[in-house]
mmCIF file of C-alpha atoms and ligand atoms in Angstrom:
data_model
loop_
_atom_site.group_PDB
_atom_site.id
_atom_site.type_symbol
_atom_site.label_atom_id
_atom_site.label_comp_id
_atom_site.label_asym_id
_atom_site.label_seq_id
_atom_site.Cartn_x
_atom_site.Cartn_y
_atom_site.Cartn_z
ATOM 1 C CA UNK A 736 6.656 19.072 -7.531
ATOM 2 C CA UNK A 737 9.624 17.374 -9.183
ATOM 3 C CA UNK A 738 10.066 13.708 -8.430
ATOM 4 C CA UNK A 739 12.797 13.432 -5.855
ATOM 5 C CA UNK A 740 16.044 11.565 -6.364
ATOM 6 C CA UNK A 741 16.056 10.744 -2.671
ATOM 7 C CA UNK A 742 13.470 7.993 -2.929
ATOM 8 C CA UNK A 743 15.126 6.475 -5.969
ATOM 9 C CA UNK A 744 16.177 2.868 -5.995
ATOM 10 C CA UNK A 745 19.678 3.286 -7.384
ATOM 11 C CA UNK A 746 19.868 1.478 -10.721
ATOM 12 C CA UNK A 747 16.569 -0.378 -10.386
ATOM 13 C CA UNK A 748 13.452 0.586 -12.308
ATOM 14 C CA UNK A 749 10.430 1.720 -10.332
ATOM 15 C CA UNK A 750 7.773 -0.935 -9.880
ATOM 16 C CA UNK A 751 5.202 1.864 -9.622
ATOM 17 C CA UNK A 752 5.477 5.231 -11.295
ATOM 18 C CA UNK A 753 2.855 7.927 -10.695
ATOM 19 C CA UNK A 754 3.305 10.973 -12.885
ATOM 20 C CA UNK A 755 1.356 14.235 -12.690
ATOM 21 C CA UNK A 756 -1.906 12.643 -11.589
ATOM 22 C CA UNK A 757 -4.881 14.846 -10.629
ATOM 23 C CA UNK A 758 -8.423 13.818 -9.743
ATOM 24 C CA UNK A 759 -11.714 15.585 -9.063
ATOM 25 C CA UNK A 760 -14.969 14.413 -7.458
ATOM 26 C CA UNK A 761 -17.233 16.807 -9.345
ATOM 27 C CA UNK A 762 -15.970 20.257 -8.396
ATOM 28 C CA UNK A 763 -13.919 18.933 -5.456
ATOM 29 C CA UNK A 764 -10.250 18.374 -6.310
ATOM 30 C CA UNK A 765 -8.909 15.361 -4.384
ATOM 31 C CA UNK A 766 -5.466 15.047 -6.035
ATOM 32 C CA UNK A 767 -3.338 17.819 -7.501
ATOM 33 C CA UNK A 768 -0.447 16.910 -9.822
ATOM 34 C CA UNK A 769 0.794 13.947 -7.766
ATOM 35 C CA UNK A 770 4.092 12.328 -8.803
ATOM 36 C CA UNK A 771 6.293 9.746 -7.073
ATOM 37 C CA UNK A 772 7.940 6.346 -7.641
ATOM 38 C CA UNK A 773 8.013 3.096 -5.678
ATOM 39 C CA UNK A 774 11.073 0.835 -5.965
ATOM 40 C CA UNK A 775 11.473 -2.923 -5.452
ATOM 41 C CA UNK A 776 12.748 -4.273 -2.158
ATOM 42 C CA UNK A 777 11.631 -1.471 0.106
ATOM 43 C CA UNK A 778 8.629 0.087 1.739
ATOM 44 C CA UNK A 779 7.466 3.475 0.510
ATOM 45 C CA UNK A 780 5.223 5.058 3.126
ATOM 46 C CA UNK A 781 2.474 7.282 1.765
ATOM 47 C CA UNK A 782 1.890 9.396 4.832
ATOM 48 C CA UNK A 783 -0.966 11.873 5.039
ATOM 49 C CA UNK A 784 -3.743 12.979 7.370
ATOM 50 C CA UNK A 785 -7.335 11.837 6.883
ATOM 51 C CA UNK A 786 -8.736 13.236 3.649
ATOM 52 C CA UNK A 787 -5.294 13.828 2.103
ATOM 53 C CA UNK A 788 -6.152 11.722 -0.953
ATOM 54 C CA UNK A 789 -4.532 8.354 -0.202
ATOM 55 C CA UNK A 790 -7.582 6.190 -0.907
ATOM 56 C CA UNK A 791 -8.335 8.154 -4.077
ATOM 57 C CA UNK A 792 -4.800 7.478 -5.260
ATOM 58 C CA UNK A 793 -5.190 3.754 -4.533
ATOM 59 C CA UNK A 794 -8.448 3.721 -6.475
ATOM 60 C CA UNK A 795 -6.622 5.184 -9.475
ATOM 61 C CA UNK A 796 -3.655 2.771 -9.233
ATOM 62 C CA UNK A 797 -6.022 -0.223 -9.036
ATOM 63 C CA UNK A 798 -8.199 1.190 -11.846
ATOM 64 C CA UNK A 799 -11.374 1.458 -9.788
ATOM 65 C CA UNK A 800 -11.332 4.988 -11.227
ATOM 66 C CA UNK A 801 -9.701 6.258 -14.401
ATOM 67 C CA UNK A 802 -7.083 8.958 -13.976
ATOM 68 C CA UNK A 803 -8.228 11.884 -16.144
ATOM 69 C CA UNK A 804 -4.732 13.393 -16.200
ATOM 70 C CA UNK A 805 -1.208 12.069 -15.811
ATOM 71 C CA UNK A 806 0.174 8.570 -16.100
ATOM 72 C CA UNK A 807 0.418 5.525 -13.819
ATOM 73 C CA UNK A 808 2.757 2.638 -14.692
ATOM 74 C CA UNK A 809 3.024 -0.672 -12.867
ATOM 75 C CA UNK A 810 6.269 -2.483 -13.652
ATOM 76 C CA UNK A 811 6.682 -0.269 -16.705
ATOM 77 C CA UNK A 812 3.172 -0.765 -18.104
ATOM 78 C CA UNK A 813 0.355 1.738 -18.133
ATOM 79 C CA UNK A 814 -3.134 0.307 -17.659
ATOM 80 C CA UNK A 815 -4.394 3.025 -20.001
ATOM 81 C CA UNK A 816 -2.567 1.159 -22.792
ATOM 82 C CA UNK A 817 -2.394 -2.423 -21.531
ATOM 83 C CA UNK A 818 -5.817 -2.653 -19.886
ATOM 84 C CA UNK A 819 -6.222 -4.988 -16.933
ATOM 85 C CA UNK A 820 -3.141 -6.994 -17.953
ATOM 86 C CA UNK A 821 -1.126 -4.141 -16.494
ATOM 87 C CA UNK A 822 -2.548 -5.009 -13.061
ATOM 88 C CA UNK A 823 -1.051 -8.546 -13.099
ATOM 89 C CA UNK A 824 1.976 -7.649 -10.926
ATOM 90 C CA UNK A 825 -0.219 -5.916 -8.330
ATOM 91 C CA UNK A 826 -1.343 -7.215 -4.910
ATOM 92 C CA UNK A 827 -3.749 -5.082 -2.867
ATOM 93 C CA UNK A 828 -5.051 -4.931 0.688
ATOM 94 C CA UNK A 829 -7.860 -2.390 0.715
ATOM 95 C CA UNK A 830 -8.853 -0.390 3.769
ATOM 96 C CA UNK A 831 -12.184 -2.206 4.063
ATOM 97 C CA UNK A 832 -11.860 -5.978 4.639
ATOM 98 C CA UNK A 833 -13.051 -8.070 1.697
ATOM 99 C CA UNK A 834 -12.938 -11.659 2.990
ATOM 100 C CA UNK A 835 -16.018 -13.878 2.961
ATOM 101 C CA UNK A 836 -16.712 -14.397 6.668
ATOM 102 C CA UNK A 837 -18.609 -17.664 6.163
ATOM 103 C CA UNK A 838 -15.809 -19.361 4.242
ATOM 104 C CA UNK A 839 -12.699 -20.824 5.856
ATOM 105 C CA UNK A 840 -9.300 -19.227 5.430
ATOM 106 C CA UNK A 841 -8.411 -21.932 2.921
ATOM 107 C CA UNK A 842 -11.617 -21.482 0.924
ATOM 108 C CA UNK A 843 -11.105 -17.721 0.728
ATOM 109 C CA UNK A 844 -7.542 -18.147 -0.493
ATOM 110 C CA UNK A 845 -8.367 -20.922 -2.945
ATOM 111 C CA UNK A 846 -11.159 -18.843 -4.434
ATOM 112 C CA UNK A 847 -8.821 -15.917 -4.995
ATOM 113 C CA UNK A 848 -6.100 -18.209 -6.400
ATOM 114 C CA UNK A 849 -8.535 -19.618 -8.952
ATOM 115 C CA UNK A 850 -9.514 -16.082 -10.000
ATOM 116 C CA UNK A 851 -5.823 -15.477 -10.606
ATOM 117 C CA UNK A 852 -5.598 -18.649 -12.708
ATOM 118 C CA UNK A 853 -3.359 -20.602 -10.294
ATOM 119 C CA UNK A 854 -3.501 -24.405 -10.467
ATOM 120 C CA UNK A 855 -4.770 -26.073 -7.262
ATOM 121 C CA UNK A 856 -1.430 -27.614 -6.258
ATOM 122 C CA UNK A 857 0.558 -24.461 -6.819
ATOM 123 C CA UNK A 858 -2.104 -22.430 -5.018
ATOM 124 C CA UNK A 859 -1.969 -24.749 -1.994
ATOM 125 C CA UNK A 860 1.829 -24.567 -1.844
ATOM 126 C CA UNK A 861 1.813 -20.779 -1.994
ATOM 127 C CA UNK A 862 -0.995 -20.604 0.539
ATOM 128 C CA UNK A 863 0.983 -22.737 2.994
ATOM 129 C CA UNK A 864 4.064 -20.590 2.528
ATOM 130 C CA UNK A 865 2.246 -17.264 2.925
ATOM 131 C CA UNK A 866 0.234 -18.408 5.948
ATOM 132 C CA UNK A 867 3.295 -19.948 7.628
ATOM 133 C CA UNK A 868 5.271 -16.715 7.264
ATOM 134 C CA UNK A 869 2.362 -14.854 8.880
ATOM 135 C CA UNK A 870 1.990 -17.411 11.718
ATOM 136 C CA UNK A 871 -1.476 -18.317 10.436
ATOM 137 C CA UNK A 872 -0.939 -21.829 9.127
ATOM 138 C CA UNK A 873 -2.770 -23.543 11.991
ATOM 139 C CA UNK A 874 -5.889 -21.394 11.390
ATOM 140 C CA UNK A 875 -6.306 -22.519 7.760
ATOM 141 C CA UNK A 876 -9.440 -24.599 8.408
ATOM 142 C CA UNK A 877 -11.263 -21.959 10.485
ATOM 143 C CA UNK A 878 -14.058 -19.752 9.270
ATOM 144 C CA UNK A 879 -12.907 -16.160 8.904
ATOM 145 C CA UNK A 880 -15.807 -15.073 11.138
ATOM 146 C CA UNK A 881 -14.071 -16.765 14.099
ATOM 147 C CA UNK A 882 -10.799 -14.819 13.617
ATOM 148 C CA UNK A 883 -9.987 -11.522 15.324
ATOM 149 C CA UNK A 884 -9.249 -8.344 13.329
ATOM 150 C CA UNK A 885 -5.489 -8.847 13.289
ATOM 151 C CA UNK A 886 -5.749 -12.423 12.037
ATOM 152 C CA UNK A 887 -8.219 -11.402 9.325
ATOM 153 C CA UNK A 888 -5.733 -8.772 8.177
ATOM 154 C CA UNK A 889 -3.002 -11.398 8.011
ATOM 155 C CA UNK A 890 -5.218 -13.574 5.831
ATOM 156 C CA UNK A 891 -5.800 -10.616 3.518
ATOM 157 C CA UNK A 892 -2.057 -10.019 3.276
ATOM 158 C CA UNK A 893 -1.471 -13.719 2.516
ATOM 159 C CA UNK A 894 -4.159 -13.548 -0.169
ATOM 160 C CA UNK A 895 -2.549 -10.454 -1.747
ATOM 161 C CA UNK A 896 0.754 -12.362 -1.999
ATOM 162 C CA UNK A 897 -0.539 -15.623 -3.538
ATOM 163 C CA UNK A 898 0.188 -14.670 -7.144
ATOM 164 C CA UNK A 899 3.735 -13.403 -6.280
ATOM 165 C CA UNK A 900 3.121 -9.714 -7.017
ATOM 166 C CA UNK A 901 5.936 -7.257 -7.678
ATOM 167 C CA UNK A 902 4.002 -4.400 -6.106
ATOM 168 C CA UNK A 903 1.964 -4.593 -2.899
ATOM 169 C CA UNK A 904 -0.461 -1.795 -2.012
ATOM 170 C CA UNK A 905 -1.691 -1.548 1.568
ATOM 171 C CA UNK A 906 -4.309 1.093 2.394
ATOM 172 C CA UNK A 907 -4.142 1.778 6.149
ATOM 173 C CA UNK A 908 -3.944 -1.959 6.890
ATOM 174 C CA UNK A 909 -3.622 -1.570 10.662
ATOM 175 C CA UNK A 910 -6.691 0.584 11.305
ATOM 176 C CA UNK A 911 -8.609 -0.733 14.318
ATOM 177 C CA UNK A 912 -5.856 -3.133 15.448
ATOM 178 C CA UNK A 913 -4.188 -3.111 18.868
ATOM 179 C CA UNK A 914 -0.567 -1.956 19.157
ATOM 180 C CA UNK A 915 1.185 -5.366 19.353
ATOM 181 C CA UNK A 916 -0.770 -6.605 16.298
ATOM 182 C CA UNK A 917 -0.047 -3.377 14.446
ATOM 183 C CA UNK A 918 3.685 -3.660 15.215
ATOM 184 C CA UNK A 919 3.769 -7.302 14.086
ATOM 185 C CA UNK A 920 2.168 -6.453 10.746
ATOM 186 C CA UNK A 921 4.483 -3.474 10.195
ATOM 187 C CA UNK A 922 7.483 -5.724 10.947
ATOM 188 C CA UNK A 923 6.274 -8.521 8.692
ATOM 189 C CA UNK A 924 5.726 -6.244 5.710
ATOM 190 C CA UNK A 925 9.150 -4.644 6.071
ATOM 191 C CA UNK A 926 10.825 -8.071 6.298
ATOM 192 C CA UNK A 927 8.839 -9.233 3.291
ATOM 193 C CA UNK A 928 9.906 -6.268 1.151
ATOM 194 C CA UNK A 929 13.554 -6.762 2.036
ATOM 195 C CA UNK A 930 13.517 -10.543 1.556
ATOM 196 C CA UNK A 931 11.454 -10.829 -1.602
ATOM 197 C CA UNK A 932 12.215 -7.669 -3.573
ATOM 198 C CA UNK A 933 8.565 -6.636 -3.604
ATOM 199 C CA UNK A 934 7.928 -2.888 -3.773
ATOM 200 C CA UNK A 935 5.434 -1.893 -1.078
ATOM 201 C CA UNK A 936 3.292 1.238 -1.001
ATOM 202 C CA UNK A 937 1.892 1.598 2.527
ATOM 203 C CA UNK A 938 -0.708 4.321 3.040
ATOM 204 C CA UNK A 939 -1.022 5.490 6.627
ATOM 205 C CA UNK A 940 -1.739 8.521 8.773
ATOM 206 C CA UNK A 941 0.333 7.034 11.621
ATOM 207 C CA UNK A 942 3.930 8.220 11.441
ATOM 208 C CA UNK A 943 5.055 5.591 13.976
ATOM 209 C CA UNK A 944 4.472 2.994 11.235
ATOM 210 C CA UNK A 945 7.256 4.549 9.160
ATOM 211 C CA UNK A 946 10.733 3.048 9.670
ATOM 212 C CA UNK A 947 13.938 5.026 9.347
ATOM 213 C CA UNK A 948 15.067 3.444 6.084
ATOM 214 C CA UNK A 949 11.689 3.667 4.352
ATOM 215 C CA UNK A 950 11.162 5.924 1.372
ATOM 216 C CA UNK A 951 8.586 8.515 2.342
ATOM 217 C CA UNK A 952 5.995 10.448 0.377
ATOM 218 C CA UNK A 953 4.021 12.960 2.432
ATOM 219 C CA UNK A 954 0.681 13.989 0.978
ATOM 220 C CA UNK A 955 -1.543 16.776 2.262
ATOM 221 C CA UNK A 956 -4.745 18.175 0.753
ATOM 222 C CA UNK A 957 -4.158 16.222 -2.452
ATOM 223 C CA UNK A 958 -0.580 17.404 -3.008
ATOM 224 C CA UNK A 959 2.788 15.749 -2.460
ATOM 225 C CA UNK A 960 4.489 18.061 0.042
ATOM 226 C CA UNK A 961 7.634 15.975 0.618
ATOM 227 C CA UNK A 962 9.345 13.021 -1.069
ATOM 228 C CA UNK A 963 12.609 11.524 0.144
ATOM 229 C CA UNK A 964 14.188 9.539 2.933
ATOM 230 C CA UNK A 965 13.007 10.045 6.505
ATOM 231 C CA UNK A 966 16.339 11.672 7.443
ATOM 232 C CA UNK A 967 16.197 14.051 4.470
ATOM 233 C CA UNK A 968 12.664 15.135 5.238
ATOM 234 C CA UNK A 969 13.476 15.735 8.910
ATOM 235 C CA UNK A 970 16.525 17.762 7.916
ATOM 236 C CA UNK A 971 14.710 19.852 5.316
ATOM 237 C CA UNK A 972 11.876 20.687 7.697
ATOM 238 C CA UNK A 973 14.320 21.416 10.536
ATOM 239 C CA UNK A 974 12.558 18.811 12.664
ATOM 240 C CA UNK A 975 14.113 16.503 15.234
ATOM 241 C CA UNK A 976 11.569 13.740 14.690
ATOM 242 C CA UNK A 977 9.304 12.518 11.925
ATOM 243 C CA UNK A 978 6.291 13.421 14.072
ATOM 244 C CA UNK A 979 7.453 17.025 14.167
ATOM 245 C CA UNK A 980 8.273 17.039 10.428
ATOM 246 C CA UNK A 981 4.799 15.654 9.713
ATOM 247 C CA UNK A 982 3.153 18.377 11.797
ATOM 248 C CA UNK A 983 5.142 21.049 9.953
ATOM 249 C CA UNK A 984 4.256 19.587 6.565
ATOM 250 C CA UNK A 985 0.566 19.079 7.266
ATOM 251 C CA UNK A 986 -0.191 22.014 9.557
ATOM 252 C CA UNK A 987 -1.966 25.203 8.525
ATOM 253 C CA UNK A 988 1.186 26.847 7.187
ATOM 254 C CA UNK A 989 2.593 24.271 4.838
ATOM 255 C CA UNK A 990 5.606 24.572 2.603
ATOM 256 C CA UNK A 991 6.527 22.072 -0.081
ATOM 257 C CA UNK A 992 9.999 20.641 0.136
ATOM 258 C CA UNK A 993 11.954 18.839 -2.523
ATOM 259 C CA UNK A 994 14.881 16.722 -1.353
HETATM 260 P P1 ATP B 173 -8.943 8.687 4.795
HETATM 261 O O1 ATP B 173 -7.710 8.239 5.488
HETATM 262 O O2 ATP B 173 -9.889 9.451 5.680
HETATM 263 O O3 ATP B 173 -9.612 7.624 3.970
HETATM 264 P P2 ATP B 173 -7.641 9.694 2.434
HETATM 265 O O4 ATP B 173 -6.290 10.292 2.587
HETATM 266 O O5 ATP B 173 -7.720 8.300 1.953
HETATM 267 O O6 ATP B 173 -8.451 9.835 3.781
HETATM 268 P P3 ATP B 173 -9.540 10.282 0.350
HETATM 269 O O7 ATP B 173 -10.554 9.354 0.926
HETATM 270 O O8 ATP B 173 -8.840 9.891 -0.891
HETATM 271 O O9 ATP B 173 -8.447 10.658 1.454
HETATM 272 O O10 ATP B 173 -10.244 11.698 0.136
HETATM 273 C C1 ATP B 173 -9.578 12.817 -0.504
HETATM 274 C C2 ATP B 173 -10.565 13.984 -0.558
HETATM 275 O O11 ATP B 173 -11.622 13.666 -1.475
HETATM 276 C C3 ATP B 173 -11.230 14.306 0.770
HETATM 277 O O12 ATP B 173 -11.404 15.705 0.853
HETATM 278 C C4 ATP B 173 -12.577 13.600 0.678
HETATM 279 O O13 ATP B 173 -13.544 14.288 1.452
HETATM 280 C C5 ATP B 173 -12.874 13.727 -0.808
HETATM 281 N N1 ATP B 173 -13.686 12.605 -1.304
HETATM 282 C C6 ATP B 173 -13.395 11.282 -1.189
HETATM 283 N N2 ATP B 173 -14.340 10.523 -1.776
HETATM 284 C C7 ATP B 173 -15.260 11.395 -2.271
HETATM 285 C C8 ATP B 173 -16.468 11.259 -3.012
HETATM 286 N N3 ATP B 173 -16.926 10.046 -3.357
HETATM 287 N N4 ATP B 173 -17.141 12.383 -3.363
HETATM 288 C C9 ATP B 173 -16.673 13.609 -3.022
HETATM 289 N N5 ATP B 173 -15.525 13.820 -2.348
HETATM 290 C C10 ATP B 173 -14.834 12.733 -1.972
#
């Protein structure tokens, strides 16, 4: 489908541009001609049921897989041409946790900071700032193994922010967390996007994680079936709520909408 003007960021350039991307696992097509943009300073929710293709898309954006068709640009640069340098502005929280449980919070973050080439002092300053904003500063000396799921997630978010990325990818970051923890993380990420001008792509199958002023890309069976603001997508589907719009877009009889 055509990329929608509705999710555009006014005059700003997209911090992520996905253009006509398809992907196959052998004979199984997981993505079919996917296109959308993510703009700085706001959350773009990538909403789709299980198996829609969200994790596959993240694997292509982060270059775990190569996209055989189409083009992906991060902050105007395609990794196909710039190699791993193009991934510099990217922070990622994958669906599966990737912290070392036997290291402390500080050791995990310092290790990552050194991989990113940050000097010790700068790394410590950024670590303090990120952990403070996530209410995790006082846990800095604890082993990750002693933290609950929500606190581990917060550490992963802090780690993804250490190198001041322009684009933050979150792949279902609240899976397995209780409702108050989930709500706190959703709130924090939205505040972060607004305050720091980071573009956020948040993959989820939970429509209650989408806020009314988010940009929204709905994906189903590997295809983008809607792209626009929440209000536009509700209007175009004739739905009163996002939950109802989502059911209409991802049910058995699905129509694409362009807004
Ligand atoms: P979930 O939320 O369940 O992780 P998703 O939206 O992230 O779902 P993907 O994991 O990207 O979806 O899967 C997209 C499609 O590709 C699904 O039909 C899935 O079964 C299929 N798929 C994913 N990984 C593989 C693989 N390694 N080999 C074959 N098919 C795969």
